[in-house]
């Protein structure tokens, strides 16, 4: 049966295109991280118009199978990243262990002051000067999370510039002589991505996110940084580990 015959029997053309691409992902013709053919090539392959192709790709993106990168193309989503939550949690180590390349990118670094809650988390006085770092973390080229990190401006002067240069929270802390640190309690809640984070994470509006709030301490138990991270729920699988 031809695509036109199938469409006339009640199956929409866009669904046939989407099913064909999904089969290609399932059988390995399109591997995780691969860039799909362009809209025109797909349209020619299936003998449909580009509007039909766009609808098919949008349906696959809604299911988390592909991801469109602005100005670049559409890529097959990788399998969920297994992300252990333990006392020693390092993004770069977790991503590297999964066989992917970790990347960090500074969005902005600004001066801030400690609210009552932030002061409590960091062991500071309310109103104490802070550095606020907004950053995005990626595995290969896939955005995994956006994080907001606060730390004392007095203890870590110029932290934003150091993070911009090192692109790693661990390396940033090493710059200030902190070679090791531990995660305190971790709080995880569910949420819906807002417009700002949707753009940063390449997610459609309304997609679920996992919100992680945690504070890291030095080995003596002194608070160093507190974080508010938003993870793309469809790209990670949290594993809670002891120790």
CSV table of C-alpha atoms in Angstrom, one decimal, residues 7-156:
chain,number,residue,atom,x,y,z
A,7,UNK,CA,-3.5,8.2,4.1
A,8,UNK,CA,-6.7,7.9,2.2
A,9,UNK,CA,-7.6,4.9,4.5
A,10,UNK,CA,-7.5,7.2,7.5
A,11,UNK,CA,-3.9,7.3,8.7
A,12,UNK,CA,-2.4,10.9,8.6
A,13,UNK,CA,0.7,11.4,6.5
A,14,UNK,CA,2.6,13.0,9.3
A,15,UNK,CA,2.0,10.0,11.5
A,16,UNK,CA,3.5,7.7,8.8
A,17,UNK,CA,6.5,9.9,8.5
A,18,UNK,CA,6.9,9.9,12.3
A,19,UNK,CA,6.5,6.1,12.4
A,20,UNK,CA,9.2,5.7,9.8
A,21,UNK,CA,11.7,7.9,11.6
A,22,UNK,CA,10.9,6.1,14.9
A,23,UNK,CA,11.6,2.8,13.2
A,24,UNK,CA,14.9,4.2,12.0
A,25,UNK,CA,15.8,5.1,15.6
A,26,UNK,CA,14.7,1.7,16.9
A,27,UNK,CA,16.7,-0.3,14.4
A,28,UNK,CA,19.9,1.9,14.8
A,29,UNK,CA,19.8,3.7,11.4
A,30,UNK,CA,19.6,6.9,13.5
A,31,UNK,CA,21.7,6.5,16.6
A,32,UNK,CA,21.5,8.6,19.8
A,33,UNK,CA,23.0,12.0,19.1
A,34,UNK,CA,22.8,11.7,15.3
A,35,UNK,CA,21.5,14.5,13.2
A,36,UNK,CA,18.5,13.6,11.2
A,37,UNK,CA,18.3,14.4,7.5
A,38,UNK,CA,16.9,17.9,6.7
A,39,UNK,CA,13.3,18.6,6.2
A,40,UNK,CA,13.6,18.7,2.4
A,41,UNK,CA,15.4,15.4,2.3
A,42,UNK,CA,12.8,13.7,4.5
A,43,UNK,CA,10.0,15.3,2.5
A,44,UNK,CA,11.5,13.8,-0.7
A,45,UNK,CA,12.0,10.4,0.9
A,46,UNK,CA,8.4,10.1,2.0
A,47,UNK,CA,6.9,12.2,-0.9
A,48,UNK,CA,5.2,14.6,1.3
A,49,UNK,CA,5.4,18.4,1.9
A,50,UNK,CA,7.6,20.1,4.5
A,51,UNK,CA,4.6,21.0,6.6
A,52,UNK,CA,3.9,17.3,7.0
A,53,UNK,CA,7.5,16.7,8.0
A,54,UNK,CA,7.5,19.5,10.5
A,55,UNK,CA,4.4,18.0,12.2
A,56,UNK,CA,6.0,14.6,12.3
A,57,UNK,CA,9.2,15.9,13.9
A,58,UNK,CA,7.1,18.0,16.4
A,59,UNK,CA,5.3,14.8,17.4
A,60,UNK,CA,8.5,12.9,17.9
A,61,UNK,CA,9.9,15.9,19.9
A,62,UNK,CA,6.8,15.9,22.1
A,63,UNK,CA,7.6,12.2,22.9
A,64,UNK,CA,11.2,13.0,23.7
A,65,UNK,CA,12.6,11.0,20.8
A,66,UNK,CA,14.2,13.9,19.0
A,67,UNK,CA,15.3,17.4,19.8
A,68,UNK,CA,15.4,20.4,17.5
A,69,UNK,CA,18.4,22.8,17.9
A,70,UNK,CA,17.8,26.3,16.6
A,71,UNK,CA,19.8,26.9,13.5
A,72,UNK,CA,21.4,23.5,13.5
A,73,UNK,CA,18.9,20.8,12.8
A,74,UNK,CA,17.1,17.9,14.6
A,75,UNK,CA,18.9,15.3,16.6
A,76,UNK,CA,18.1,11.9,18.1
A,77,UNK,CA,17.8,12.2,21.8
A,78,UNK,CA,20.2,10.1,23.8
A,79,UNK,CA,19.0,7.6,26.4
A,80,UNK,CA,18.4,9.0,29.9
A,81,UNK,CA,21.5,9.9,31.8
A,82,UNK,CA,21.8,7.8,34.9
A,83,UNK,CA,22.5,10.4,37.5
A,84,UNK,CA,23.5,9.1,41.0
A,85,UNK,CA,22.7,11.4,44.0
A,86,UNK,CA,25.3,10.7,46.6
A,87,UNK,CA,27.4,12.6,49.2
A,88,UNK,CA,30.0,13.2,46.5
A,89,UNK,CA,28.1,14.3,43.4
A,90,UNK,CA,30.2,15.7,40.4
A,91,UNK,CA,28.4,16.4,37.1
A,92,UNK,CA,31.6,16.0,35.0
A,93,UNK,CA,32.3,12.5,36.6
A,94,UNK,CA,28.7,11.3,36.1
A,95,UNK,CA,28.6,12.4,32.5
A,96,UNK,CA,32.0,11.0,31.7
A,97,UNK,CA,31.2,7.7,33.3
A,98,UNK,CA,28.3,7.5,30.9
A,99,UNK,CA,30.6,7.8,27.9
A,100,UNK,CA,29.7,11.4,27.1
A,101,UNK,CA,31.6,14.7,27.1
A,102,UNK,CA,30.6,17.0,29.9
A,103,UNK,CA,30.4,20.7,29.2
A,104,UNK,CA,29.6,23.7,31.4
A,105,UNK,CA,28.6,27.2,30.1
A,106,UNK,CA,28.2,30.4,32.1
A,107,UNK,CA,25.0,32.2,31.4
A,108,UNK,CA,25.7,35.1,33.8
A,109,UNK,CA,27.4,35.9,37.1
A,110,UNK,CA,25.9,38.7,39.2
A,111,UNK,CA,26.2,40.2,42.7
A,112,UNK,CA,23.5,39.3,45.1
A,113,UNK,CA,22.7,39.5,48.8
A,114,UNK,CA,21.7,36.7,51.2
A,115,UNK,CA,18.0,36.3,51.9
A,116,UNK,CA,17.2,34.7,55.2
A,117,UNK,CA,16.9,31.2,53.6
A,118,UNK,CA,20.2,31.6,51.7
A,119,UNK,CA,22.0,32.9,54.8
A,120,UNK,CA,20.8,29.9,56.7
A,121,UNK,CA,22.0,27.5,54.0
A,122,UNK,CA,25.4,29.2,53.7
A,123,UNK,CA,26.0,29.9,57.4
A,124,UNK,CA,26.1,33.7,56.8
A,125,UNK,CA,24.2,36.7,58.0
A,126,UNK,CA,21.1,37.9,56.2
A,127,UNK,CA,22.2,40.6,53.7
A,128,UNK,CA,25.7,39.2,53.3
A,129,UNK,CA,27.2,39.8,49.8
A,130,UNK,CA,26.9,36.8,47.5
A,131,UNK,CA,27.9,35.8,44.0
A,132,UNK,CA,25.1,34.3,42.0
A,133,UNK,CA,26.1,32.1,39.0
A,134,UNK,CA,23.7,31.0,36.4
A,135,UNK,CA,25.0,28.1,34.3
A,136,UNK,CA,23.9,25.4,31.9
A,137,UNK,CA,25.4,21.9,31.9
A,138,UNK,CA,25.5,19.6,28.9
A,139,UNK,CA,26.3,16.0,28.0
A,140,UNK,CA,27.9,16.1,24.6
A,141,UNK,CA,25.7,18.7,23.0
A,142,UNK,CA,22.5,17.9,24.9
A,143,UNK,CA,21.4,20.4,27.7
A,144,UNK,CA,20.8,18.5,30.9
A,145,UNK,CA,20.3,21.1,33.5
A,146,UNK,CA,20.3,24.8,34.3
A,147,UNK,CA,21.6,25.7,37.8
A,148,UNK,CA,21.6,28.8,40.0
A,149,UNK,CA,24.5,28.7,42.5
A,150,UNK,CA,25.1,31.1,45.3
A,151,UNK,CA,28.3,31.5,47.3
A,152,UNK,CA,29.9,34.1,49.6
A,153,UNK,CA,31.4,37.0,47.7
A,154,UNK,CA,33.9,37.5,50.6
A,155,UNK,CA,35.1,33.9,50.6
A,156,UNK,CA,35.1,33.5,46.8
